[in-house]
Amino acid sequence: MMDWLLVPLAYLTGSVSSAIIVCKLMGLADPRESGSGNPGATNVMRIGGKKAAAITLLGDALKGLLPVLLAKALGVDSLVLSLVVFAAFVGHLYPVFFEFKGGKGVATSLGVTLGVAWLLGLVVSGTWFVVYKLGKISSLAALVAATLTPLYVWLIVGDVNLTLTFTVISLLLLWRHKSNIQRLLAGQES
């Protein structure tokens, strides 16, 4: 029963908005009201530069990583681990502390992949990096990495619950990037 308390804890952890906190602490504009309006690292970079974006990225990744590492340290089963992964991710998308208006989830999804298996996180990061270096478009790199993540989970971890969870996460990432996809298809994304 105690294991199941990790799920709401993961959601609450995911609900902490690194972008909003970093911008507030650094005296920057609220990312929900500036730039793209998205409380994520890319928008924070537009508003406050690379340092603010790097801190935001790290914070968003850690809020995915830490609940998963805690769940693994406590030896939860595959189902509970999958729910912890999903809860941390969904907390970022729909944060209870910020009127359920969160970011797109790229950094938090990286954090949960690293928590599930370091190799998984490295392969997903490597995919993002290669696609970004080839195309110079961050959203395209994120979309390709997200699309391939369920396959990587299956090949590296081999767990059905986690594969299904990452399939849903990937679909949510694609959905949250629908405007980016439209701009990519129109040749307007940079």
mmCIF file of C-alpha atoms in Angstrom:
data_model
loop_
_atom_site.group_PDB
_atom_site.id
_atom_site.type_symbol
_atom_site.label_atom_id
_atom_site.label_comp_id
_atom_site.label_asym_id
_atom_site.label_seq_id
_atom_site.Cartn_x
_atom_site.Cartn_y
_atom_site.Cartn_z
ATOM 1 C CA MET A 1 0.000 0.000 0.000
ATOM 2 C CA MET A 2 2.867 2.356 0.819
ATOM 3 C CA ASP A 3 4.213 1.915 -2.731
ATOM 4 C CA TRP A 4 1.060 3.422 -4.166
ATOM 5 C CA LEU A 5 1.685 6.682 -2.266
ATOM 6 C CA LEU A 6 4.653 7.186 -4.585
ATOM 7 C CA VAL A 7 2.263 7.866 -7.478
ATOM 8 C CA PRO A 8 0.661 11.045 -6.076
ATOM 9 C CA LEU A 9 4.076 12.076 -4.719
ATOM 10 C CA ALA A 10 5.495 11.765 -8.246
ATOM 11 C CA TYR A 11 2.626 13.844 -9.622
ATOM 12 C CA LEU A 12 3.200 16.577 -7.034
ATOM 13 C CA THR A 13 6.928 16.567 -7.778
ATOM 14 C CA GLY A 14 6.198 16.837 -11.489
ATOM 15 C CA SER A 15 3.839 19.731 -10.772
ATOM 16 C CA VAL A 16 6.665 21.961 -9.553
ATOM 17 C CA SER A 17 7.355 24.311 -12.481
ATOM 18 C CA SER A 18 11.081 24.862 -12.841
ATOM 19 C CA ALA A 19 10.494 27.503 -15.525
ATOM 20 C CA ILE A 20 8.228 29.637 -13.364
ATOM 21 C CA ILE A 21 10.459 29.299 -10.299
ATOM 22 C CA VAL A 22 13.689 30.021 -12.225
ATOM 23 C CA CYS A 23 12.167 33.062 -13.927
ATOM 24 C CA LYS A 24 10.842 34.403 -10.635
ATOM 25 C CA LEU A 25 14.190 33.883 -8.821
ATOM 26 C CA MET A 26 16.157 35.452 -11.694
ATOM 27 C CA GLY A 27 13.824 38.441 -12.014
ATOM 28 C CA LEU A 28 12.619 37.412 -15.470
ATOM 29 C CA ALA A 29 9.160 37.659 -16.999
ATOM 30 C CA ASP A 30 6.676 34.887 -16.256
ATOM 31 C CA PRO A 31 7.186 32.322 -19.062
ATOM 32 C CA ARG A 32 3.443 31.757 -19.270
ATOM 33 C CA GLU A 33 3.026 35.403 -20.282
ATOM 34 C CA SER A 34 6.154 35.913 -22.406
ATOM 35 C CA GLY A 35 7.663 34.421 -25.535
ATOM 36 C CA SER A 36 5.704 31.360 -26.610
ATOM 37 C CA GLY A 37 3.791 31.269 -23.331
ATOM 38 C CA ASN A 38 5.122 27.786 -22.614
ATOM 39 C CA PRO A 39 6.696 27.204 -19.179
ATOM 40 C CA GLY A 40 9.625 25.176 -20.475
ATOM 41 C CA ALA A 41 13.370 25.484 -21.010
ATOM 42 C CA THR A 42 13.165 26.614 -24.657
ATOM 43 C CA ASN A 43 10.912 29.536 -23.797
ATOM 44 C CA VAL A 44 13.030 30.393 -20.755
ATOM 45 C CA MET A 45 16.021 30.611 -23.086
ATOM 46 C CA ARG A 46 14.121 33.150 -25.195
ATOM 47 C CA ILE A 47 13.264 35.158 -22.093
ATOM 48 C CA GLY A 48 16.423 34.874 -20.018
ATOM 49 C CA GLY A 49 19.218 33.214 -21.949
ATOM 50 C CA LYS A 50 21.193 29.989 -21.761
ATOM 51 C CA LYS A 51 21.924 29.985 -18.020
ATOM 52 C CA ALA A 52 18.256 30.308 -17.052
ATOM 53 C CA ALA A 53 17.325 27.687 -19.660
ATOM 54 C CA ALA A 54 19.978 25.248 -18.416
ATOM 55 C CA ILE A 55 18.757 25.577 -14.823
ATOM 56 C CA THR A 56 15.169 25.053 -15.988
ATOM 57 C CA LEU A 57 16.149 22.011 -18.059
ATOM 58 C CA LEU A 58 18.003 20.497 -15.097
ATOM 59 C CA GLY A 59 15.075 21.160 -12.757
ATOM 60 C CA ASP A 60 12.556 19.637 -15.165
ATOM 61 C CA ALA A 61 14.733 16.559 -15.708
ATOM 62 C CA LEU A 62 15.305 16.094 -11.961
ATOM 63 C CA LYS A 63 11.598 16.198 -11.166
ATOM 64 C CA GLY A 64 11.193 13.233 -13.519
ATOM 65 C CA LEU A 65 14.349 11.444 -12.385
ATOM 66 C CA LEU A 66 14.018 11.637 -8.589
ATOM 67 C CA PRO A 67 10.569 10.036 -8.113
ATOM 68 C CA VAL A 68 11.566 7.173 -10.424
ATOM 69 C CA LEU A 69 14.853 6.595 -8.589
ATOM 70 C CA LEU A 70 12.995 6.621 -5.256
ATOM 71 C CA ALA A 71 10.469 4.080 -6.539
ATOM 72 C CA LYS A 72 13.256 1.842 -7.833
ATOM 73 C CA ALA A 73 15.176 2.146 -4.543
ATOM 74 C CA LEU A 74 12.057 0.996 -2.698
ATOM 75 C CA GLY A 75 11.775 -1.999 -5.036
ATOM 76 C CA VAL A 76 8.314 -1.327 -6.417
ATOM 77 C CA ASP A 77 6.880 -3.650 -9.038
ATOM 78 C CA SER A 78 6.674 -2.824 -12.733
ATOM 79 C CA LEU A 79 3.110 -1.496 -12.578
ATOM 80 C CA VAL A 80 3.801 0.950 -9.752
ATOM 81 C CA LEU A 81 7.039 2.075 -11.418
ATOM 82 C CA SER A 82 5.139 2.707 -14.642
ATOM 83 C CA LEU A 83 2.539 4.753 -12.787
ATOM 84 C CA VAL A 84 5.258 6.770 -11.022
ATOM 85 C CA VAL A 85 6.874 7.485 -14.407
ATOM 86 C CA PHE A 86 3.549 8.577 -15.860
ATOM 87 C CA ALA A 87 2.536 10.640 -12.813
ATOM 88 C CA ALA A 88 5.784 12.645 -12.778
ATOM 89 C CA PHE A 89 5.423 13.346 -16.500
ATOM 90 C CA VAL A 90 1.740 14.303 -16.303
ATOM 91 C CA GLY A 91 2.503 16.533 -13.320
ATOM 92 C CA HIS A 92 4.718 18.598 -15.606
ATOM 93 C CA LEU A 93 2.052 18.831 -18.318
ATOM 94 C CA TYR A 94 -0.816 19.566 -15.922
ATOM 95 C CA PRO A 95 0.667 20.980 -12.697
ATOM 96 C CA VAL A 96 -1.747 21.260 -9.798
ATOM 97 C CA PHE A 97 0.223 24.233 -8.440
ATOM 98 C CA PHE A 98 -0.084 26.270 -11.657
ATOM 99 C CA GLU A 99 -3.706 25.919 -12.770
ATOM 100 C CA PHE A 100 -2.919 22.715 -14.698
ATOM 101 C CA LYS A 101 -1.023 24.707 -17.358
ATOM 102 C CA GLY A 102 2.407 23.185 -17.801
ATOM 103 C CA GLY A 103 5.127 22.648 -20.344
ATOM 104 C CA LYS A 104 5.475 20.224 -23.209
ATOM 105 C CA GLY A 105 7.337 17.589 -21.201
ATOM 106 C CA VAL A 106 10.573 16.972 -23.100
ATOM 107 C CA ALA A 107 13.004 17.473 -20.199
ATOM 108 C CA THR A 108 10.771 15.663 -17.701
ATOM 109 C CA SER A 109 10.419 12.724 -20.092
ATOM 110 C CA LEU A 110 14.219 12.623 -20.327
ATOM 111 C CA GLY A 111 14.392 12.551 -16.526
ATOM 112 C CA VAL A 112 12.027 9.600 -16.251
ATOM 113 C CA THR A 113 13.904 7.682 -18.969
ATOM 114 C CA LEU A 114 17.179 8.223 -17.103
ATOM 115 C CA GLY A 115 15.489 7.025 -13.917
ATOM 116 C CA VAL A 116 14.180 3.860 -15.536
ATOM 117 C CA ALA A 117 17.590 2.954 -17.033
ATOM 118 C CA TRP A 118 20.674 5.092 -17.590
ATOM 119 C CA LEU A 119 21.277 3.432 -20.952
ATOM 120 C CA LEU A 120 17.723 4.254 -21.999
ATOM 121 C CA GLY A 121 18.207 7.902 -21.094
ATOM 122 C CA LEU A 122 21.507 8.034 -22.934
ATOM 123 C CA VAL A 123 20.045 6.482 -26.092
ATOM 124 C CA VAL A 124 17.072 8.885 -26.056
ATOM 125 C CA SER A 125 19.431 11.847 -25.449
ATOM 126 C CA GLY A 126 21.739 10.594 -28.186
ATOM 127 C CA THR A 127 18.831 10.416 -30.619
ATOM 128 C CA TRP A 128 17.833 13.991 -29.773
ATOM 129 C CA PHE A 129 21.439 15.151 -30.175
ATOM 130 C CA VAL A 130 22.002 13.475 -33.568
ATOM 131 C CA VAL A 131 18.719 14.747 -35.017
ATOM 132 C CA TYR A 132 19.383 18.231 -33.663
ATOM 133 C CA LYS A 133 22.904 18.301 -35.130
ATOM 134 C CA LEU A 134 21.540 17.211 -38.530
ATOM 135 C CA GLY A 135 18.489 19.496 -38.648
ATOM 136 C CA LYS A 136 19.232 22.277 -36.132
ATOM 137 C CA ILE A 137 15.580 22.181 -34.987
ATOM 138 C CA SER A 138 15.055 21.321 -31.316
ATOM 139 C CA SER A 139 11.374 20.427 -31.680
ATOM 140 C CA LEU A 140 12.130 18.024 -34.542
ATOM 141 C CA ALA A 141 14.807 16.353 -32.431
ATOM 142 C CA ALA A 142 12.370 16.046 -29.526
ATOM 143 C CA LEU A 143 9.650 14.602 -31.761
ATOM 144 C CA VAL A 144 11.948 11.981 -33.297
ATOM 145 C CA ALA A 145 13.341 10.999 -29.890
ATOM 146 C CA ALA A 146 9.831 10.789 -28.428
ATOM 147 C CA THR A 147 8.593 8.651 -31.301
ATOM 148 C CA LEU A 148 11.455 6.173 -30.889
ATOM 149 C CA THR A 149 11.387 6.017 -27.076
ATOM 150 C CA PRO A 150 8.796 3.196 -26.742
ATOM 151 C CA LEU A 151 10.901 1.048 -29.089
ATOM 152 C CA TYR A 152 14.012 1.823 -27.045
ATOM 153 C CA VAL A 153 12.154 0.954 -23.818
ATOM 154 C CA TRP A 154 11.134 -2.385 -25.243
ATOM 155 C CA LEU A 155 14.634 -3.188 -26.550
ATOM 156 C CA ILE A 156 16.574 -1.962 -23.507
ATOM 157 C CA VAL A 157 14.230 -2.621 -20.582
ATOM 158 C CA GLY A 158 11.903 -5.249 -22.082
ATOM 159 C CA ASP A 159 8.996 -4.472 -19.763
ATOM 160 C CA VAL A 160 5.448 -4.404 -21.134
ATOM 161 C CA ASN A 161 4.091 -1.945 -18.533
ATOM 162 C CA LEU A 162 6.904 0.525 -19.127
ATOM 163 C CA THR A 163 6.664 0.147 -22.904
ATOM 164 C CA LEU A 164 2.943 0.937 -22.800
ATOM 165 C CA THR A 165 3.535 3.854 -20.441
ATOM 166 C CA PHE A 166 6.198 5.348 -22.694
ATOM 167 C CA THR A 167 3.940 4.847 -25.703
ATOM 168 C CA VAL A 168 1.300 7.010 -24.005
ATOM 169 C CA ILE A 169 3.980 9.541 -22.974
ATOM 170 C CA SER A 170 5.214 9.702 -26.561
ATOM 171 C CA LEU A 171 1.692 10.289 -27.851
ATOM 172 C CA LEU A 172 1.213 13.073 -25.297
ATOM 173 C CA LEU A 173 4.527 14.636 -26.327
ATOM 174 C CA LEU A 174 3.457 14.580 -29.955
ATOM 175 C CA TRP A 175 0.082 16.082 -29.049
ATOM 176 C CA ARG A 176 1.695 18.826 -26.947
ATOM 177 C CA HIS A 177 3.927 19.645 -29.937
ATOM 178 C CA LYS A 178 1.074 19.843 -32.461
ATOM 179 C CA SER A 179 1.779 23.501 -33.254
ATOM 180 C CA ASN A 180 5.452 22.661 -33.773
ATOM 181 C CA ILE A 181 4.442 19.808 -36.094
ATOM 182 C CA GLN A 182 2.233 22.164 -38.102
ATOM 183 C CA ARG A 183 5.122 24.639 -38.432
ATOM 184 C CA LEU A 184 7.514 21.833 -39.395
ATOM 185 C CA LEU A 185 5.146 20.651 -42.120
ATOM 186 C CA ALA A 186 4.800 24.245 -43.367
ATOM 187 C CA GLY A 187 8.592 24.729 -43.291
ATOM 188 C CA GLN A 188 8.272 27.489 -40.694
ATOM 189 C CA GLU A 189 9.858 25.868 -37.627
ATOM 190 C CA SER A 190 13.326 26.941 -36.627
#
